[in-house]
Amino acid sequence: MDRRSFVIAGFGAGMLAAFPGFARAAGGTPKIGLVMKSLANEFFKDMQEGAVAYAKKRGGFELIPVGIQSETDIDGQIAAVENLLTRGVDAIVIAPADSRALLPPVARAVKSGVKVINIDVAFDPESMKKRGVDIAFVGPDNRAGAKMSGEVLAQALGRGGKVVIVEGNPGAENATQRKLGYQDAITAGGLTLIDSRTAHWETEEANSVFTDMLTAHPDIQGVMAANDSMALGIVKAIQARGKTGAIKVVSFDDIPAVKPLLESGALLATVDQFGSQLAADGIDEALKEIGGQNLTGWIKTELKLVKGKGAA
Amino acid sequence: MSAATPDTALPLRFRRSRLLLRDAGIGVALLALVAFFALAAPDFLSGTNMSNILTQITINLILATGMTFAILIGGIDLSVGAVMALCAVVAGTVMKLDALPEVVAVGLGIAASLGVGIAAGALNGFVSAFWGVPSFIVTLGMLNVARGLALEVTNARTIYDFPDSFIAFGTASLFGLPVMFLLALALLALGWVVLTRTVFGRMIYAIGNNEEAVRLSGHRPFDTKVLAFAVTGACVGIAAIVYVTRLSIANPILGVGFELNAIAAVIIGGTSLSGGRGSLVGTLLGAIIIGVLGNGLILMGVTDFIRQIITGLVIILAVVLDSYRARLSRSLG
């Protein structure tokens, strides 16, 4: 490519980026971009597969799914949003890697007429106000879900029961909400919180960290784990200490790997947030907006408490 | 020549005593740490807790044993965490094959884990040695390849529900010590023999010290390099099996960041990051220091964030002290 045609091509791409509506007018069926978090995570993988299956079943629109390398790849996600705008999508459904950092490109999209639906983790309300946008959030109430799970433990232990929380990644919104939900259950059920530590969502780390918590506090009666992967490691630690049944565990996510634990009673309860339907729900709302509706606020999605054999 | 490599110019007795001095320094640091936690956290010295620490350091100890080979030869392996995940999910997939009798499936799964680990390690060594590119960047590439393959093999799902006969090993103990830790210790001892008593081992030190000199003396560093990285990979394959048997799951995102802990254990143990100097005894002490630190701080009730800060500071302190030790031993020479 010589220099002149390079400049022209660059100018053309710039025009498309500056006026997405211009590119959009060319297509017939609406295009919806789906911006996911890390597809290395079972939860988001399920969610994307659910969305692709839904797009095939429902028809009438084109779905462009994009993922990022890791949960915290904020730059990668910003680039993904910008690429979708260049491709002239009509709507974007996004599970933001950060509830503030993603707002600038997303607000720009809204102002250029692209419909945006927020799923999984909500954008920060203050930041939205500052940018002058009000984007609808479709997602589960993690705090309410954790409270349901925690209440099963509270019921099993009775007032005064001694519990610990094993947290997700510090700073992650869903980790924060789940911890708050567990604390709600602790307050409501009159439990005593002895210790609360992170194991970064990870099985092996949860195994080690909980083993050490148990050494420091041999009187622990119950554990609230922020996800199932960590519950797997915690249950192993309880078995190794010969305290199966004596220490009760509740958790969150309902991944297939915990089924045997629910059946044996090693895990008291977990919460299904129907992750595979979440992106599909978001797409539904996006189609409504393309159809002319203006959506705002929190559109809550279903949560289901899954009880194991050991639960009352 | 002798001026460039003063270590080999000294009488053997002298060299030994200086190596001992180096390891003794780390040993003193470990004893100080243990004494501190014994006073600060009442349950720290209990038998159960000691056994817990040994279980907790087992995987890192195995990875660090392999990492010592890569670092001694003047390289590094950043792919161990990701390759470990690949080994684990391949082993897990093989072990779950219903067509095979349980014992055969488990045996094949273990062999597959070792095979994948050795293959990945040898490939790291081959690419790095054949094209003369730094292992840092080759293994960084391998990190992504292995992680991607692990996700592809499992479609990002967790593999679970393994045969009880296999899972039983994970928590078994012998003479009051965890069997998996004894395995790690045996592996470390074997590695020590290889490094100190074989031609292969001497070649690793020689290449790490001065690759050009090895070449000029008529030896080919190529085979030794590939083999050294294959040893690193074999250790990764074994660590993956230990993971699966202890936690009864294999998922493609396990082992993230494990390479950093393994490197930290090797460096805290006094092995030089530029190669040619160090020992597996140091690596053992380094892995124990990291494990004791993590465990002791939780027992003391130190919060997560402060714990992370202290762990980082200890790593920095260890390398600073090591630079003094290196200067001291040079001046003694």
XYZ file of C-alpha atoms in Angstrom:
645
model
C 0.000 0.000 0.000
C 1.523 3.357 -0.980
C 1.391 6.324 1.307
C -1.550 8.041 -0.328
C -3.939 5.094 -0.293
C -2.840 4.414 3.277
C -3.968 7.909 4.246
C -7.290 7.447 2.455
C -7.901 4.081 4.098
C -7.018 5.582 7.459
C -9.417 8.451 6.825
C -12.171 6.017 5.873
C -11.682 3.992 9.048
C -11.713 7.232 11.034
C -15.019 8.245 9.446
C -16.549 4.906 10.342
C -15.361 5.265 13.924
C -16.606 8.845 14.171
C -20.011 8.146 12.670
C -21.053 4.595 13.524
C -24.566 5.415 12.324
C -23.150 5.848 8.838
C -21.828 2.303 8.777
C -24.955 0.959 10.395
C -27.319 2.274 7.763
C -25.819 -0.134 5.253
C -26.935 -3.374 6.975
C -30.447 -4.837 7.114
C -30.659 -7.015 10.241
C -29.511 -5.403 13.489
C -26.022 -6.259 14.759
C -25.520 -6.863 18.477
C -22.037 -6.985 19.975
C -21.599 -9.147 23.080
C -18.583 -8.134 25.170
C -17.683 -10.865 27.644
C -15.099 -11.236 30.381
C -12.511 -14.024 30.336
C -13.809 -17.093 28.510
C -11.315 -19.128 30.562
C -13.911 -18.863 33.308
C -16.497 -21.654 33.144
C -19.227 -19.179 34.096
C -18.605 -16.804 31.180
C -17.978 -19.656 28.769
C -21.436 -21.030 29.620
C -22.891 -17.556 29.296
C -21.450 -17.019 25.830
C -22.508 -20.464 24.609
C -26.012 -19.763 25.927
C -26.095 -16.471 24.015
C -24.894 -18.030 20.748
C -27.484 -20.798 21.046
C -30.156 -18.198 21.796
C -29.178 -16.092 18.755
C -29.495 -19.153 16.526
C -32.890 -20.071 18.003
C -34.428 -16.612 17.986
C -32.907 -15.258 14.754
C -33.567 -11.808 13.288
C -30.253 -10.309 14.425
C -26.536 -10.880 14.030
C -24.532 -11.627 17.205
C -20.838 -10.674 17.414
C -19.379 -12.184 20.610
C -15.948 -11.036 21.858
C -14.026 -12.110 24.951
C -10.852 -10.998 26.693
C -7.714 -12.794 27.899
C -8.148 -12.523 31.643
C -10.687 -11.292 34.168
C -8.722 -8.082 34.700
C -7.790 -7.267 31.091
C -9.466 -3.838 31.165
C -7.499 -2.430 28.221
C -8.408 -5.448 26.109
C -12.081 -4.894 26.838
C -11.929 -1.183 26.009
C -10.325 -2.097 22.669
C -13.080 -4.679 22.087
C -15.777 -2.025 22.600
C -14.021 0.358 20.210
C -13.685 -2.361 17.573
C -17.404 -3.115 17.800
C -18.211 0.568 17.253
C -15.987 0.568 14.182
C -17.884 -2.455 12.901
C -21.100 -0.463 13.213
C -23.117 -2.471 15.734
C -26.612 -1.309 16.702
C -26.340 -2.480 20.293
C -23.727 -3.673 22.764
C -24.369 -6.085 25.614
C -21.448 -5.853 28.024
C -20.191 -7.623 31.161
C -17.667 -4.963 32.235
C -14.272 -6.005 33.583
C -14.366 -2.853 35.691
C -17.456 -0.904 36.721
C -15.767 2.487 36.147
C -12.942 2.100 33.610
C -15.254 0.832 30.866
C -17.649 3.774 31.114
C -15.841 6.312 28.863
C -15.960 4.187 25.658
C -19.427 2.893 26.539
C -20.765 6.417 27.182
C -19.339 7.483 23.818
C -21.228 4.586 22.218
C -24.493 5.647 23.905
C -24.051 9.239 22.722
C -23.497 8.098 19.134
C -26.834 6.285 19.217
C -25.717 2.731 19.997
C -27.962 0.952 22.533
C -26.064 -0.458 25.519
C -27.209 -3.078 28.009
C -25.053 -3.830 31.047
C -24.961 -7.425 32.351
C -23.235 -9.370 35.169
C -21.614 -6.495 37.098
C -23.339 -3.089 37.242
C -21.663 0.145 36.159
C -20.940 2.545 38.988
C -24.017 4.859 39.386
C -21.929 7.954 40.262
C -19.668 7.534 37.231
C -22.751 7.119 35.017
C -24.236 10.343 36.393
C -20.967 12.184 35.740
C -20.949 11.020 32.115
C -24.619 11.847 31.727
C -25.787 8.324 30.843
C -28.234 5.915 32.504
C -27.601 2.381 31.251
C -29.986 -0.451 32.127
C -28.461 -3.305 34.160
C -29.625 -6.868 33.656
C -28.269 -9.217 36.311
C -28.698 -11.148 39.515
C -28.547 -9.651 42.975
C -25.346 -11.303 44.239
C -25.889 -9.897 47.704
C -29.414 -11.336 47.980
C -28.157 -14.679 46.602
C -25.338 -14.937 49.131
C -27.794 -14.062 51.888
C -30.055 -16.975 50.851
C -27.111 -19.363 50.902
C -25.821 -17.984 54.199
C -29.250 -18.319 55.805
C -29.211 -22.084 55.172
C -26.012 -22.232 57.231
C -27.489 -19.984 59.928
C -30.490 -22.269 60.181
C -28.307 -25.387 60.458
C -26.029 -23.919 63.144
C -28.495 -21.868 65.189
C -27.730 -18.594 66.962
C -24.141 -18.168 68.189
C -22.691 -20.542 65.552
C -19.071 -19.702 64.718
C -18.373 -19.145 61.024
C -15.709 -17.873 58.614
C -16.024 -16.380 55.122
C -13.683 -17.346 52.273
C -13.810 -14.408 49.846
C -13.251 -13.967 46.117
C -10.799 -11.509 44.541
C -10.511 -8.355 46.640
C -11.925 -5.469 44.607
C -14.121 -7.597 42.332
C -17.706 -6.323 42.517
C -19.368 -9.755 42.779
C -16.886 -10.766 45.507
C -17.785 -7.633 47.459
C -21.548 -8.188 47.020
C -21.344 -11.845 48.074
C -19.351 -10.972 51.175
C -21.985 -8.345 52.077
C -24.737 -10.928 51.536
C -23.013 -13.422 53.811
C -22.586 -10.692 56.442
C -26.315 -9.951 56.153
C -27.065 -13.623 56.861
C -24.638 -13.599 59.803
C -26.334 -10.556 61.346
C -29.856 -11.865 60.722
C -29.073 -15.361 62.040
C -27.084 -14.196 65.069
C -23.922 -16.027 63.947
C -20.416 -15.083 65.082
C -17.922 -14.216 62.317
C -14.444 -15.343 63.437
C -12.346 -14.613 60.340
C -12.727 -13.612 56.688
C -9.985 -14.108 54.072
C -9.561 -14.243 50.314
C -8.518 -17.348 48.376
C -8.815 -15.549 44.985
C -11.629 -17.865 43.743
C -9.045 -20.702 43.586
C -9.381 -24.339 44.785
C -5.825 -24.996 45.970
C -5.498 -21.649 47.703
C -8.855 -22.139 49.444
C -7.647 -25.548 50.629
C -4.473 -24.076 52.169
C -6.048 -20.913 53.546
C -8.966 -22.732 55.158
C -6.643 -25.378 56.656
C -4.731 -22.570 58.363
C -7.919 -20.819 59.502
C -8.976 -24.094 61.085
C -5.644 -24.396 62.907
C -6.000 -20.876 64.267
C -9.678 -21.409 65.185
C -10.411 -25.107 65.829
C -13.953 -24.193 66.936
C -15.137 -23.167 63.441
C -18.597 -24.650 62.810
C -19.439 -23.270 59.404
C -17.896 -21.805 56.233
C -19.357 -19.432 53.655
C -17.435 -19.672 50.369
C -17.837 -16.997 47.702
C -17.743 -19.598 44.904
C -17.945 -23.349 44.329
C -14.334 -23.757 43.152
C -13.174 -22.640 46.585
C -15.805 -24.785 48.313
C -14.224 -27.838 46.605
C -10.892 -27.061 48.304
C -12.544 -26.275 51.642
C -14.466 -29.571 51.712
C -11.162 -31.387 51.020
C -9.533 -29.594 53.962
C -12.421 -30.584 56.242
C -12.109 -34.213 55.136
C -8.352 -34.183 55.743
C -9.011 -32.970 59.304
C -11.587 -35.733 59.837
C -14.339 -33.188 60.494
C -16.727 -34.095 57.677
C -20.250 -33.292 58.860
C -19.011 -31.377 61.907
C -18.162 -28.296 59.846
C -20.863 -27.166 57.434
C -20.258 -25.368 54.131
C -22.398 -23.152 51.910
C -21.343 -21.618 48.638
C -22.331 -19.894 45.379
C -22.453 -20.679 41.582
C -23.788 -24.273 41.292
C -21.088 -25.647 38.940
C -21.448 -29.334 37.943
C -18.382 -30.346 40.023
C -20.234 -29.706 43.314
C -23.122 -32.083 42.537
C -21.505 -35.039 44.359
C -20.855 -32.791 47.371
C -24.498 -31.692 47.507
C -25.598 -35.332 47.319
C -23.226 -36.490 50.063
C -24.151 -33.559 52.296
C -20.574 -32.210 52.364
C -21.989 -29.021 50.847
C -25.161 -27.699 52.427
C -26.290 -25.278 49.722
C -25.209 -23.225 46.724
C -26.904 -20.658 44.478
C -27.669 -20.970 40.782
C -27.730 -17.590 39.063
C -28.515 -19.064 35.625
C -25.376 -17.621 34.088
C -25.989 -19.327 30.767
C -29.207 -17.304 30.341
C -27.801 -13.981 31.502
C -26.327 -12.824 28.174
C -29.447 -14.045 26.353
C -31.588 -11.968 28.761
C -29.367 -8.992 28.023
C -29.819 -9.497 24.282
C -33.612 -9.518 24.759
C -33.468 -6.152 26.489
C -31.115 -4.793 23.808
C -33.599 -5.811 21.102
C -36.336 -3.958 23.026
C -34.156 -0.836 22.983
C -33.460 -1.221 19.264
C -37.237 -1.480 18.886
C -37.586 2.000 20.401
C -38.006 1.401 24.159
C -35.795 3.277 26.600
C -34.714 1.080 29.519
C -33.023 2.217 32.736
C -32.361 0.901 36.243
C -31.881 -2.668 37.441
C -33.737 -5.496 35.686
C -33.195 -8.327 38.185
C -32.708 -11.875 36.901
C -33.629 -15.124 38.592
C -31.639 -16.697 41.448
C -32.306 -20.164 42.789
C -31.170 -21.651 46.068
C -29.917 -25.217 45.510
C -30.019 -27.247 48.711
C -27.979 -30.378 49.339
C -28.934 -33.505 51.312
C -27.581 -32.051 54.543
C -29.809 -28.967 54.496
C -33.064 -28.766 56.426
C 40.344 -19.490 32.815
C 40.879 -20.121 36.502
C 40.403 -16.435 37.228
C 37.004 -16.478 35.519
C 35.809 -19.498 37.471
C 37.411 -19.274 40.906
C 34.958 -21.825 42.334
C 36.404 -24.722 40.394
C 39.956 -23.572 41.042
C 39.622 -24.085 44.788
C 40.274 -27.365 46.583
C 37.088 -29.401 46.960
C 37.061 -29.095 50.773
C 37.000 -25.311 50.527
C 34.181 -25.260 48.007
C 32.046 -27.495 50.221
C 32.507 -25.334 53.270
C 31.538 -22.230 51.342
C 28.418 -23.888 49.989
C 27.587 -24.921 53.548
C 28.066 -21.339 54.706
C 25.592 -20.187 52.059
C 22.906 -22.718 52.992
C 23.555 -22.113 56.682
C 22.646 -18.455 56.220
C 19.220 -19.395 54.800
C 18.840 -22.006 57.549
C 19.412 -19.366 60.213
C 16.791 -17.148 58.574
C 14.319 -20.049 58.587
C 15.027 -20.836 62.262
C 14.505 -17.178 63.163
C 11.172 -17.192 61.315
C 10.067 -20.404 63.060
C 11.086 -19.049 66.463
C 9.148 -15.841 65.812
C 5.941 -17.656 64.806
C 6.288 -20.112 67.693
C 6.114 -17.135 70.060
C 3.520 -15.130 68.109
C 1.083 -17.928 67.217
C 0.490 -20.602 69.876
C -0.680 -23.330 67.468
C 2.205 -22.885 65.053
C 4.478 -25.615 66.476
C 1.738 -28.255 66.819
C 2.222 -31.527 64.959
C -0.903 -31.013 62.884
C 0.257 -27.609 61.749
C 3.727 -28.883 60.848
C 2.110 -31.607 58.762
C -0.189 -28.998 57.154
C 2.767 -26.836 56.166
C 4.478 -29.825 54.546
C 1.309 -30.575 52.552
C 0.980 -26.929 51.555
C 4.554 -26.617 50.262
C 4.619 -29.958 48.397
C 3.521 -28.706 44.964
C 5.759 -25.644 45.118
C 8.682 -27.787 46.257
C 8.315 -30.102 43.249
C 7.980 -27.169 40.830
C 10.939 -25.400 42.471
C 13.093 -28.536 42.183
C 12.509 -28.488 38.431
C 12.918 -24.710 38.282
C 16.355 -25.021 39.939
C 17.594 -26.980 36.895
C 16.327 -24.287 34.486
C 17.800 -21.425 36.527
C 21.152 -23.126 37.242
C 21.763 -23.550 33.512
C 21.216 -19.827 33.062
C 17.577 -19.952 31.935
C 14.146 -19.688 33.513
C 10.793 -21.417 32.959
C 7.752 -19.158 33.158
C 5.438 -21.819 31.747
C 5.340 -24.219 34.716
C 1.955 -23.085 36.085
C 0.212 -23.277 32.719
C 1.906 -26.540 31.694
C 0.847 -27.958 35.071
C -2.778 -27.150 34.233
C -2.385 -28.832 30.821
C -0.825 -31.939 32.443
C -3.623 -32.064 35.014
C -6.485 -31.834 32.536
C -4.889 -34.351 30.149
C -4.345 -36.744 33.070
C -7.881 -36.096 34.269
C -9.369 -36.756 30.837
C -7.454 -40.035 30.483
C -8.377 -41.185 34.009
C -12.057 -40.650 33.258
C -12.059 -42.910 30.178
C -14.780 -45.434 30.947
C -13.535 -47.983 28.423
C -10.452 -48.746 30.536
C -10.202 -50.651 33.825
C -9.657 -48.213 36.732
C -6.035 -49.170 37.456
C -5.042 -48.909 33.796
C -6.793 -45.551 33.378
C -5.054 -44.114 36.453
C -1.676 -45.475 35.345
C -2.082 -44.074 31.851
C -3.233 -40.749 33.274
C -0.069 -40.445 35.368
C 2.070 -41.418 32.365
C 0.253 -38.876 30.195
C 0.872 -36.107 32.724
C 4.592 -36.930 32.818
C 4.700 -37.195 29.033
C 3.043 -33.820 28.462
C 5.319 -32.186 31.047
C 8.502 -33.651 29.561
C 7.419 -32.811 26.001
C 6.612 -29.190 26.885
C 9.885 -28.825 28.800
C 11.991 -30.400 26.053
C 10.301 -28.159 23.483
C 11.122 -25.100 25.624
C 14.748 -26.246 25.823
C 14.969 -27.137 22.139
C 13.600 -23.841 20.804
C 15.697 -21.842 23.241
C 18.952 -23.755 22.562
C 18.546 -24.364 18.806
C 17.749 -20.776 17.852
C 19.647 -19.231 20.739
C 16.633 -17.268 22.035
C 16.217 -16.443 25.730
C 14.185 -19.077 27.581
C 12.388 -16.192 29.291
C 10.496 -15.350 26.102
C 10.179 -18.934 24.793
C 8.559 -20.104 28.024
C 6.367 -16.997 28.124
C 5.040 -18.148 24.750
C 4.665 -21.707 26.043
C 2.687 -20.336 29.007
C 0.029 -19.080 26.589
C 0.124 -22.165 24.357
C -0.293 -24.546 27.306
C -3.036 -22.499 28.960
C -4.917 -22.267 25.662
C -4.566 -26.005 25.046
C -5.793 -26.784 28.559
C -8.888 -24.642 27.959
C -9.429 -26.202 24.538
C -9.140 -29.781 25.870
C -11.719 -29.171 28.614
C -13.828 -26.477 26.929
C -13.113 -24.499 30.136
C -14.887 -27.085 32.319
C -13.729 -28.575 35.632
C -13.017 -32.339 35.581
C -14.096 -34.070 38.819
C -15.119 -37.355 40.411
C -11.894 -39.420 40.240
C -11.456 -43.048 41.425
C -11.211 -43.277 45.244
C -8.153 -45.517 45.053
C -6.266 -42.697 43.333
C -7.636 -39.883 45.512
C -6.602 -41.758 48.679
C -2.909 -41.059 47.942
C -3.461 -37.313 48.188
C -4.140 -37.314 51.915
C -2.276 -40.501 52.943
C 0.543 -40.281 55.481
C 3.527 -42.443 56.380
C 5.354 -42.185 59.755
C 3.171 -39.140 60.438
C 4.364 -37.337 57.312
C 2.248 -36.671 54.193
C 3.117 -39.253 51.497
C 3.077 -36.581 48.790
C 5.643 -34.538 50.707
C 7.882 -37.611 51.047
C 7.584 -38.054 47.278
C 8.648 -34.441 46.768
C 11.570 -34.951 49.145
C 12.666 -38.108 47.307
C 12.512 -36.197 44.025
C 14.610 -33.401 45.496
C 17.185 -35.943 46.761
C 17.326 -37.535 43.318
C 17.812 -34.111 41.761
C 20.592 -33.369 44.247
C 22.418 -36.576 43.265
C 22.029 -35.738 39.567
C 23.326 -32.183 40.031
C 26.282 -33.045 42.255
C 27.344 -36.555 41.215
C 26.841 -36.820 37.444
C 28.460 -35.404 34.320
C 25.070 -33.974 33.315
C 24.906 -32.075 36.609
C 28.431 -30.692 36.283
C 27.653 -29.601 32.724
C 24.594 -27.674 33.981
C 26.748 -25.694 36.436
C 29.455 -25.189 33.803
C 26.998 -23.879 31.179
C 25.351 -21.629 33.752
C 28.758 -20.230 34.725
C 30.191 -19.722 31.287
C 28.537 -21.230 28.224
C 31.211 -19.911 25.872
C 33.958 -21.663 27.844
C 32.038 -24.947 27.623
C 31.750 -24.508 23.870
C 35.451 -23.646 23.502
C 36.444 -26.720 25.497
C 34.792 -28.824 22.811
C 31.477 -29.701 24.498
C 28.037 -29.167 22.993
C 25.732 -27.349 25.433
C 22.692 -28.155 23.257
C 21.820 -31.650 24.605
C 22.347 -30.597 28.206
C 20.058 -27.602 27.761
C 17.221 -29.598 26.238
C 17.587 -32.251 28.948
C 17.656 -29.682 31.770
C 14.372 -28.153 30.592
C 12.911 -31.644 30.140
C 13.720 -32.282 33.821
C 11.852 -29.063 34.705
C 8.905 -30.354 32.647
C 8.983 -33.802 34.271
C 8.700 -32.138 37.688
C 5.706 -30.142 36.410
C 4.023 -33.401 35.311
C 4.538 -34.877 38.781
C 3.264 -31.714 40.493
C 0.099 -31.893 38.369
C -0.602 -35.442 39.574
C -0.062 -34.348 43.182
C -2.565 -31.523 42.619
C -5.240 -33.819 41.191
C -4.866 -36.485 43.858
C -4.935 -33.931 46.694
C -7.877 -31.819 45.503
C -9.816 -34.378 43.406
C -10.345 -31.911 40.571
C -8.525 -30.847 37.421
C -9.422 -27.536 35.845
C -7.732 -25.542 33.073
C -7.242 -22.411 35.182
C -5.313 -24.036 38.019
C -1.712 -23.073 38.713
C -1.980 -19.412 37.707
C 1.100 -17.650 39.104
C 2.655 -20.841 40.488
C 5.810 -20.138 38.440
C 6.425 -17.027 40.533
C 6.307 -18.950 43.821
C 8.638 -21.586 42.400
C 11.123 -18.958 41.195
C 10.890 -17.199 44.572
C 11.717 -20.453 46.408
C 14.774 -21.034 44.189
C 16.080 -17.474 44.560
C 15.398 -17.224 48.317
C 17.293 -20.527 48.490
C 20.391 -18.716 47.258
C 20.526 -19.865 43.642
C 21.797 -17.098 41.389
C 19.236 -15.840 38.868
C 22.028 -15.641 36.289
C 22.844 -19.326 36.688
C 25.832 -21.462 37.651
C 25.562 -20.995 41.403
C 23.174 -22.580 43.897
C 21.856 -25.868 45.230
C 18.690 -27.887 45.772
C 19.279 -27.809 49.542
C 18.785 -24.054 49.289
C 15.645 -24.569 47.191
C 14.224 -26.852 49.908
C 14.860 -24.178 52.530
C 13.437 -21.482 50.242
C 10.203 -23.432 49.683
C 9.867 -24.041 53.436
C 10.403 -20.316 54.170
C 7.610 -19.333 51.751
C 5.280 -21.983 53.205
C 6.038 -21.086 56.837
C 5.522 -17.409 56.104
C 2.108 -17.932 54.476
C 0.945 -20.281 57.221
C 2.341 -18.368 60.198
C 0.880 -15.026 59.168
C -2.623 -16.521 58.873
C -2.241 -18.156 62.290
C -1.239 -14.778 63.730
C -4.402 -13.290 62.248
C -2.555 -10.904 59.911
C -4.960 -9.576 57.246
C -4.714 -10.599 53.561
C -3.285 -7.326 52.296
C -0.620 -7.008 54.990
C 0.278 -10.674 54.421
C 0.908 -9.961 50.741
C 3.104 -6.970 51.574
C 5.187 -8.927 54.100
C 5.686 -11.852 51.676
C 6.955 -9.428 49.033
C 9.323 -7.727 51.462
C 10.784 -11.069 52.569
C 11.583 -11.996 48.953
C 13.379 -8.677 48.452
C 15.221 -9.058 51.771
C 16.337 -12.567 50.812
C 17.981 -11.479 47.560
C 19.623 -8.474 49.214
C 21.096 -10.729 51.913
C 22.198 -13.145 49.213
C 24.191 -10.420 47.470
C 26.067 -9.831 50.747
C 26.697 -13.556 51.143
C 28.026 -13.767 47.587
C 30.393 -10.836 48.283
C 31.496 -12.445 51.536
C 32.293 -15.774 49.931
C 34.177 -14.019 47.128
C 36.336 -12.135 49.615
C 36.980 -15.378 51.501
C 38.151 -16.932 48.243
